[in-house]
Structures are given as C-alpha cells and as structure tokens.
Amino acid sequence: MSSIPDNIKEAPGYTVDLDSPDIQKAEFSDEDQHEVFKRGESQVNFRTVSWIRASMIFLKFIFATGVLSIPSLMYELGAFPGAINVIGWTLLNTYLAIVQGNFRNAYPECHSIADMAQIVGGPILKEVVGVLFIVSYVMCAASGIITVSTAFNALSLHSICTVWFSFIATVIITVAASIRKFSHIGWLTWVGFASVYIAVFIVVIGVTTRDRPAAAPQTGDFDLGYVVIGNPNFTVGITAAATIFVSSAGTSAFLPVISEMRRPKDYPKAVYLCMTLVTASYLTFSLVIYAWCGKWIASPSLGSAGTMIKRIGYGIGLPGLIVSGCLYVHVAAKYIFVRILRNSPHFQANTLVHWGTWLSCTIGSAAIAFVLASAIPIFNYIIALLGSLCFGPLAIILPAWLWLYSHADYWRGNLLRQTFYGFHVFLVLLGIFLTVGGTYGVIVEINEAYENGLIASAFSCADNSGSS
C-alpha cells in the first residue's frame, strides 16, 4: 500500500493512482505548497476558476474550430467513416485529456505540458515541447484570425482588402487576449460559445430549407455528391483525418487552466461535460449539413446556406470567433509569461515589469499569428497542419508517454495490465504515424492549392478562406 499520509491522499487535485511507484515519490504537505499560483494577501489571486467556468473555457478552446471545419470533410471521407472519425478522435482526446490532468494533479508544480515533459524526459525535452506548445497555439490563433477576417468579409461583402480585415481581427483578438486571468475571460466564453452555437444552428436550419445547396447550380440537374463511404487517396484521407482529430485535440491548453482552478480535482468533471457537448454537436451538425449540401459545403461551414444566411451566421457568431482567437493567444502568451517571471517577485504582483512582460507576450504571439494567417490563408489547411505537425505529439504521443511513465510497473503485471501498457505503446506509434503522414499530406495539398490557384498568394487581398 502507499506510504503517503492520509491528509495528502485527501488533498484537492490528488486524483491519480496512489499505488503507482512513481506517484508515491510525490510528497505534498498541503494543497498550495507546490501549486504554480500561490494564495496570499500580498499576491494577485489567479486561482478563481470554477469547474463550470473551466468547462466553458475548454469548450471555446475546441468547439468553434471543429464545427466550422468538419462538415466539409464528410465529402472526402463519406458520412460513415467521417462519423467514425469524429467519435473515435473525440473519445481518444477525452481519455488523454484525463491522463494529462491526473498527471498534472500528481505534480501540481506543472503549469503546462512542457513542465510535465521535463519530469518524464528531462530539460531538453521540456524546451522542445515548450516550443511546440507555443507554435501550436499561435497557429490556432492564426486560424482564429482567418475565421474573423472571413466574417468581416461576409458582413461587408468584401469591402476592403482581406489583409486589412486580418489586421483588424488581430488587434481585436490581442486586446481581448490581454485580459490577465482565465476567470475574467470566463464570462466571455459563455457569450462566445452561445454565439457560435446559435450561428451554426441557423446554418443547419438554413440548408434544410433550400431545394438545393447554395453553391450548386440553381437550375437543371446536379450531382449532390453525398456518399456513405468515400474513396480518398492517402493524401486527402490523412489530411481529413488530421483535421477531424485536431477539432478536439487542444487538450494541452486545458492544463494551464487547472493551475487557475479553485479545486483542481474538479478538472475531470469539466472535461467530461465539455467533451459530451462537443461530440454530440460535431456529429449532429456535420452530418445534417453534409446530408443537405453534399460536396457543395463551404469551408468554414457558415457559408453553406447562401449569402444571406452566411451574413446572419457570421454576424451572430462573430463574438464567438473572436473569443476563440483570444483564448489561443492567451494560452500561448501565458506559457511564455510563466516561463519568464515564475521565479520573480513580479510574477503575481501588479508591477510595471509584470504588465510589460504580459502585454509583450500577448502582442508578440498575436503578431506571429497574423503573419501565419496571411501566409497560409485557407482555413482547412492550417487546421490540418496544426493537427498533424503539432497536436500529434502534444495530444497523443506525450500523454501516452506520461501514462507509461506513471505505470511503468504494468508491463510486468498480469495480462490485463500488460494489455493496458501495450495499448499506450500503440498510442505512441499512432501519434508518430499521424505526425509524419499527416504533415506530408497537408504539405502536398498546400503546394497543389498554390499551383492550382486556389491560394492566390501570401498577403493577398483575395478572400482565401475557402468559403463559398
């Protein structure tokens, strides 16, 4: 049995397997001792996020991206394989989110997945994962800038150059992202989630009331393009799978939120609520839109029901799109901020150094995201590249490695334990395959898009979002 005292076993956030030999090495005297953000009269209290608010933050991290990208992928894979991909990836990402949360609560000094990488692989791995984490969420922010600029184009009927709309979107997102605490951003996530959900629901209703898709020929016969099982080549198939995977793979962004939760042990409840809503919404919205639009789906999907519904959808969904971009910039900036000031007296103090560092992190992250959004301005491609190159390692390989590290004795155990161990080894291999194969597929498709003129050029005034 574990030698850990009872008062430690009962500490909030301590939800991992107490019989694991590695976990027995973790020793805490109280809830606050090893937490990243401390509670104290002389310090700014960051730990004010309830589990309900945390769940809404998680929803905004992943919901808008997936619900806008998945419907157009159903044509590539077919309705049945597409649905299987949605269910399979969301279940896997839910499980690995719990793995990450349990590991973090066993080692509460970890603020991010990079800190956890240091525990299992040393300081070099920490730096590699840290860079990957920043790149991941800056690319997520770029996708947010693309969708907000697309909304501006739709609402204004492309009244000015798309680059200017992207710049305006970047400024708005940066201002919102500069709100310092997750708890203060939390109320924005309620508005953001509701706006995107209502916008997509309006589009779903809109496509079902039309005789034929808005992008299809409006007279004569036409091919809807609905198939139950598609026949994509490797490049198209792996790109579509990577895009569906990334729609629920932003779980590494959940970890910094735990450090600002009032009760970190409530993290699993927040994850389960978030992922249940995400899975149900992804399935219903994407399958209905695909059934009515077939191959004529727009990407992002808000443009699938015609110009009027598109403008209404983007108008209602605009706050949610902005909040998504804001969260992506915030989590990238918060990681850099913590790395710079963690051991400084300015870390939780309202000083000029504190605010100067924080604002430099948000502005710098958003500026890089703006450059990426202008260089790869097609929504689905930047999402697919994000899923394969970044979230393959962050959301599959490393979480599976964390489990293997915490359960190192399982490979010598009974058949059931050996089976669990083998499953997580398989997950590491799956993550490697998705990273290598997915990155190759996306790069090929981006090159073909430039050659075929689908992407005009980097920093072009054309609306390259892919929407109709």
XYZ file of C-alpha atoms in Angstrom:
468
model
C 0.000 0.000 0.000
C 1.028 3.609 -0.447
C 3.004 5.215 2.366
C 1.547 8.645 1.593
C -0.221 10.109 4.666
C -3.997 10.309 4.655
C -4.043 14.100 4.689
C -2.079 14.097 1.428
C -4.281 11.455 -0.188
C -7.289 13.657 0.515
C -5.721 16.868 -0.802
C -7.723 18.550 -3.578
C -6.417 17.631 -7.009
C -4.798 14.372 -5.882
C -6.797 12.023 -8.117
C -4.171 9.666 -9.504
C -3.355 6.037 -8.747
C -1.829 6.151 -5.283
C -0.310 2.680 -5.696
C 1.877 3.735 -8.619
C 5.536 3.707 -7.515
C 6.257 6.971 -9.305
C 3.320 8.748 -7.715
C 4.465 7.620 -4.272
C 7.525 9.816 -4.730
C 5.368 12.953 -4.865
C 5.096 14.490 -1.430
C 2.940 17.461 -0.528
C 2.190 18.938 2.860
C -0.863 20.910 1.722
C -2.889 21.894 -1.331
C -0.990 25.103 -2.039
C 2.605 24.086 -1.428
C 3.527 23.057 -4.970
C 0.886 24.935 -6.982
C 2.135 27.350 -9.640
C -0.018 30.233 -8.416
C 0.019 30.759 -4.643
C -2.671 32.251 -2.459
C -1.617 35.167 -0.291
C -2.672 38.623 0.826
C 0.242 40.294 -0.962
C -0.242 38.406 -4.234
C -2.721 38.582 -7.082
C -5.010 35.555 -6.747
C -5.154 33.735 -10.072
C -6.924 30.641 -8.678
C -10.557 31.698 -9.055
C -11.890 29.458 -11.865
C -14.820 27.153 -11.018
C -15.174 23.807 -12.778
C -18.256 25.012 -14.700
C -16.357 28.035 -15.977
C -13.383 25.806 -16.758
C -15.653 23.578 -18.850
C -16.865 26.586 -20.847
C -13.277 27.691 -21.412
C -12.457 24.184 -22.655
C -15.469 24.304 -24.971
C -14.305 27.545 -26.528
C -10.800 26.165 -26.974
C -12.033 23.428 -29.296
C -15.667 23.877 -30.359
C -15.553 26.673 -32.939
C -12.647 25.204 -34.899
C -14.190 21.758 -35.262
C -17.749 22.724 -36.005
C -16.549 25.024 -38.804
C -14.189 22.504 -40.427
C -15.681 19.009 -40.021
C -18.748 19.293 -42.326
C -16.617 19.901 -45.437
C -14.524 16.807 -44.640
C -17.500 14.462 -44.766
C -17.386 14.602 -48.565
C -13.758 13.457 -48.587
C -14.316 10.513 -46.230
C -18.010 9.762 -46.635
C -20.699 10.060 -43.971
C -19.974 6.781 -42.156
C -16.151 6.984 -41.977
C -16.490 10.666 -41.135
C -18.799 9.896 -38.212
C -16.453 7.133 -37.008
C -13.551 9.582 -37.134
C -15.488 12.143 -35.100
C -16.476 9.627 -32.421
C -13.105 7.884 -32.305
C -10.958 11.008 -32.095
C -13.150 12.770 -29.531
C -13.199 9.682 -27.283
C -9.425 9.313 -27.555
C -8.827 13.007 -26.897
C -11.164 12.882 -23.892
C -9.261 9.954 -22.390
C -5.854 11.546 -22.981
C -7.111 14.836 -21.510
C -7.899 12.934 -18.311
C -4.450 11.311 -18.390
C -2.818 14.736 -18.634
C -4.976 16.149 -15.849
C -4.250 13.253 -13.498
C -0.526 13.574 -14.112
C -0.637 17.327 -13.557
C -2.558 16.924 -10.287
C 0.043 14.433 -9.094
C 2.727 17.023 -9.880
C 0.938 20.345 -9.232
C 4.099 22.340 -9.854
C 3.489 21.687 -13.576
C 1.873 24.643 -15.323
C 1.976 23.224 -18.850
C 2.641 20.052 -20.748
C 6.234 21.250 -21.181
C 6.734 21.059 -17.401
C 5.339 17.529 -17.484
C 7.718 16.667 -20.332
C 10.633 17.662 -18.117
C 9.540 15.112 -15.500
C 9.474 12.233 -17.984
C 12.248 13.305 -20.367
C 14.466 15.970 -18.823
C 15.158 19.649 -19.596
C 15.893 19.203 -23.309
C 12.517 17.585 -23.920
C 10.901 20.389 -21.916
C 12.325 23.011 -24.264
C 11.321 21.056 -27.383
C 7.767 20.593 -26.121
C 7.628 24.219 -24.989
C 8.451 25.469 -28.474
C 5.907 23.041 -29.949
C 3.269 24.276 -27.488
C 3.829 27.911 -28.458
C 3.794 27.097 -32.183
C 0.585 25.077 -31.758
C -1.463 27.794 -30.148
C -0.037 30.571 -32.281
C -1.224 28.512 -35.280
C -4.594 28.098 -33.558
C -4.671 31.868 -33.174
C -3.912 32.171 -36.904
C -6.958 30.012 -37.667
C -8.977 32.314 -35.425
C -7.751 35.368 -37.331
C -8.729 33.703 -40.624
C -12.278 32.994 -39.437
C -12.763 36.500 -38.012
C -11.468 38.099 -41.228
C -13.788 35.788 -43.193
C -16.674 37.025 -41.052
C -15.717 40.646 -41.769
C -15.573 39.848 -45.490
C -19.008 38.222 -45.366
C -20.606 41.057 -43.415
C -19.086 43.826 -45.548
C -19.308 41.992 -48.901
C -15.512 42.213 -49.158
C -15.414 45.995 -48.882
C -11.656 46.213 -48.196
C -8.562 44.058 -48.636
C -8.603 40.798 -46.643
C -5.170 41.606 -45.210
C -6.662 44.686 -43.560
C -9.519 42.632 -42.158
C -6.941 40.178 -40.812
C -5.059 43.041 -39.196
C -8.242 44.411 -37.615
C -9.098 40.912 -36.362
C -5.604 40.612 -34.875
C -5.940 43.907 -32.998
C -9.334 42.946 -31.532
C -8.125 39.470 -30.546
C -4.982 40.907 -28.944
C -6.960 43.348 -26.806
C -9.273 40.573 -25.578
C -6.369 38.157 -25.002
C -4.595 40.702 -22.809
C -7.170 40.137 -20.048
C -4.854 38.618 -17.480
C -6.841 35.870 -15.735
C -8.746 32.889 -17.165
C -11.535 33.611 -14.683
C -12.005 37.089 -16.178
C -12.059 35.650 -19.702
C -14.508 33.013 -18.495
C -17.617 35.167 -18.848
C -16.627 35.896 -22.445
C -16.592 32.157 -23.180
C -20.289 31.837 -22.294
C -21.179 34.549 -24.807
C -18.714 33.144 -27.335
C -19.960 29.568 -27.141
C -23.611 30.621 -27.345
C -22.987 32.868 -30.358
C -21.168 30.194 -32.388
C -23.673 27.505 -31.412
C -26.628 29.658 -32.457
C -24.861 30.682 -35.676
C -24.206 27.088 -36.714
C -27.754 26.094 -35.745
C -29.106 28.837 -38.019
C -26.969 27.498 -40.876
C -28.250 23.960 -40.222
C -31.826 25.201 -40.443
C -30.936 27.283 -43.489
C -29.508 24.385 -45.511
C -32.512 22.154 -44.743
C -34.982 24.724 -46.066
C -33.358 25.030 -49.504
C -34.295 22.921 -52.509
C -30.630 22.592 -53.423
C -27.286 23.753 -51.934
C -26.488 27.442 -52.333
C -23.203 26.723 -54.131
C -24.725 24.159 -56.521
C -26.136 25.073 -59.978
C -29.539 26.613 -59.324
C -31.146 25.209 -62.497
C -31.059 21.809 -64.148
C -29.672 18.546 -62.840
C -26.684 18.491 -60.496
C -24.637 15.981 -58.525
C -25.157 16.425 -54.770
C -22.022 14.458 -54.029
C -23.359 12.679 -50.931
C -21.648 9.336 -50.305
C -21.887 6.997 -47.346
C -18.328 5.731 -47.802
C -15.817 7.851 -49.674
C -12.746 6.767 -51.626
C -9.993 9.318 -50.858
C -6.342 8.797 -51.736
C -3.772 8.756 -48.922
C -3.018 12.466 -49.057
C -6.668 13.531 -48.928
C -7.624 10.890 -46.359
C -4.811 11.602 -43.897
C -5.404 15.350 -44.196
C -9.108 14.916 -43.458
C -8.394 12.598 -40.524
C -5.830 15.044 -39.106
C -8.331 17.897 -39.383
C -11.063 15.955 -37.560
C -8.515 14.890 -34.940
C -7.423 18.451 -34.228
C -11.034 19.551 -33.793
C -10.948 18.075 -30.263
C -7.196 17.780 -29.670
C -6.470 21.093 -27.959
C -6.374 19.353 -24.579
C -2.867 20.562 -23.736
C -4.430 24.040 -23.420
C -6.570 22.693 -20.563
C -3.528 22.284 -18.299
C -2.757 25.974 -17.643
C -6.423 26.394 -16.709
C -6.061 23.766 -13.948
C -3.436 25.969 -12.306
C -6.080 28.705 -12.032
C -8.936 26.464 -10.808
C -10.196 26.790 -7.258
C -10.301 22.997 -6.935
C -8.007 21.254 -9.435
C -9.523 17.873 -8.550
C -12.758 19.006 -10.271
C -10.924 19.005 -13.612
C -12.387 15.648 -14.838
C -15.948 16.926 -14.410
C -15.139 19.927 -16.593
C -13.584 17.696 -19.273
C -16.487 15.228 -19.397
C -19.102 17.997 -19.672
C -17.110 19.735 -22.411
C -16.428 16.632 -24.496
C -20.003 15.314 -24.256
C -21.344 18.558 -25.732
C -18.577 18.656 -28.338
C -19.120 15.091 -29.589
C -22.897 15.416 -29.826
C -22.684 18.788 -31.581
C -19.984 17.744 -34.049
C -21.920 14.664 -35.102
C -25.343 16.242 -35.494
C -24.271 19.492 -37.150
C -21.752 17.992 -39.566
C -23.941 15.070 -40.677
C -27.010 17.250 -41.256
C -25.089 19.892 -43.208
C -23.368 17.215 -45.297
C -26.637 15.370 -45.989
C -28.169 18.551 -47.432
C -25.125 20.116 -49.098
C -23.000 17.154 -50.190
C -19.874 18.316 -51.959
C -21.173 21.894 -52.058
C -20.307 22.575 -48.405
C -18.343 25.750 -47.729
C -15.264 25.834 -45.512
C -15.718 27.318 -42.916
C -19.199 25.794 -42.862
C -21.082 29.015 -42.014
C -21.099 29.862 -45.725
C -23.080 26.754 -46.736
C -26.628 28.175 -46.808
C -26.277 31.124 -49.157
C -25.156 34.732 -48.870
C -27.956 35.979 -46.596
C -27.710 33.108 -44.089
C -23.922 33.344 -44.305
C -24.012 37.000 -43.285
C -26.509 36.311 -40.498
C -24.434 33.362 -39.258
C -21.186 35.297 -39.241
C -22.853 38.293 -37.625
C -24.190 36.208 -34.753
C -21.092 34.013 -34.498
C -18.544 36.845 -34.659
C -18.210 37.241 -30.855
C -17.517 33.521 -30.512
C -14.911 33.551 -33.270
C -13.146 36.462 -31.591
C -13.209 34.734 -28.187
C -11.686 31.582 -29.709
C -8.805 33.549 -31.179
C -8.439 35.410 -27.879
C -8.097 32.157 -25.906
C -5.475 30.760 -28.288
C -3.337 33.897 -27.997
C -3.882 33.969 -24.226
C -2.717 30.397 -23.602
C 0.419 30.827 -25.748
C 1.220 34.141 -24.065
C 0.520 32.743 -20.570
C 3.036 29.935 -21.130
C 5.751 32.425 -22.145
C 4.807 34.746 -19.272
C 5.084 31.989 -16.669
C 8.422 30.840 -18.076
C 9.833 34.370 -17.852
C 8.523 35.507 -14.450
C 7.781 32.328 -12.483
C 10.660 32.766 -10.017
C 10.449 36.542 -9.965
C 8.790 38.766 -7.336
C 6.884 40.335 -10.246
C 5.095 37.045 -11.040
C 1.944 37.756 -9.000
C 2.388 41.476 -8.388
C 0.850 44.480 -10.128
C 4.165 45.957 -11.192
C 5.337 47.627 -14.377
C 7.569 44.622 -15.137
C 4.632 42.249 -14.640
C 2.313 44.119 -17.004
C 5.037 44.964 -19.508
C 6.011 41.299 -19.778
C 2.412 40.145 -20.056
C 1.444 42.608 -22.773
C 4.646 41.883 -24.704
C 3.741 38.185 -24.678
C 0.198 38.728 -25.976
C 1.189 41.268 -28.650
C 4.128 39.154 -29.849
C 2.062 35.950 -30.063
C -0.724 37.699 -31.967
C 1.716 39.337 -34.396
C 3.220 35.973 -35.357
C -0.296 34.525 -35.734
C -1.165 37.367 -38.138
C 1.840 36.515 -40.341
C 0.878 32.820 -40.397
C -2.762 33.604 -41.188
C -1.666 35.670 -44.180
C 0.853 33.073 -45.397
C -1.490 30.034 -45.227
C -4.904 31.657 -45.598
C -7.037 28.558 -46.245
C -8.800 27.504 -43.052
C -8.845 23.723 -43.535
C -5.155 23.561 -44.463
C -3.892 25.463 -41.456
C -6.110 23.316 -39.201
C -4.844 20.078 -40.782
C -1.219 21.209 -40.498
C -1.843 22.078 -36.865
C -3.349 18.652 -36.181
C -0.542 16.616 -37.690
C 2.603 18.612 -37.006
C 1.718 19.972 -33.560
C -1.098 18.091 -31.872
C 0.056 14.630 -32.945
C 2.944 14.927 -30.451
C 1.159 17.125 -27.880
C -2.209 15.354 -27.705
C -1.251 11.707 -28.384
C 2.460 10.880 -28.110
C 3.309 12.798 -24.946
C 0.120 11.991 -22.970
C 0.594 8.286 -23.747
C 4.211 8.615 -22.579
C 3.017 10.255 -19.348
C 0.798 7.233 -18.695
C 3.647 4.819 -19.429
C 5.894 6.748 -17.036
C 3.302 6.675 -14.237
C 2.530 2.983 -14.788
C 5.994 1.618 -15.540
C 5.294 -1.499 -13.468
C 2.318 -2.509 -15.645
C 4.432 -4.258 -18.279
C 5.478 -6.788 -15.621
C 1.948 -7.222 -14.244
C -0.925 -9.543 -15.116
C -2.397 -9.888 -18.590
C -4.842 -7.022 -18.121
C -2.111 -4.627 -17.016
C 0.137 -5.722 -19.876
C -2.736 -5.095 -22.284
C -3.167 -1.544 -20.940
C 0.554 -0.983 -21.262
C 0.578 -2.280 -24.838
C -2.376 -0.031 -25.725
C -0.460 3.065 -24.677
C 2.607 1.943 -26.631
C 0.277 1.666 -29.628
C -0.922 5.233 -28.977
C 2.663 6.488 -29.154
C 3.062 4.766 -32.530
C -0.291 6.142 -33.710
C 0.827 9.649 -32.799
C 4.072 9.210 -34.729
C 2.175 7.978 -37.798
C -0.272 10.901 -37.666
C 2.565 13.397 -37.234
C 4.661 12.133 -40.143
C 1.887 11.050 -42.521
C -0.402 13.981 -41.773
C 2.310 16.605 -42.186
C 3.316 15.090 -45.534
C -0.294 15.046 -46.745
C -1.002 18.638 -45.756
C 2.187 19.983 -47.337
C 1.331 18.214 -50.602
C -2.188 19.674 -50.576
C -0.952 23.206 -49.806
C 1.525 23.010 -52.701
C -1.233 21.800 -55.027
C -3.504 24.633 -53.859
C -0.876 27.221 -54.774
C -0.225 25.532 -58.150
C -3.952 25.380 -58.958
C -4.530 28.997 -57.964
C -6.793 28.074 -55.036
C -4.495 30.237 -52.893
C -3.715 33.448 -54.743
C -0.594 34.392 -52.797
C 0.591 35.164 -49.323
C -0.771 38.523 -48.046
C -3.288 38.561 -50.905
C -6.381 40.774 -50.795
C -8.461 37.853 -52.046
C -10.755 36.000 -49.635
C -8.825 32.702 -49.474
C -10.782 31.264 -46.591
C -12.300 28.588 -48.787
C -15.863 29.682 -48.144
C -18.358 29.978 -50.923
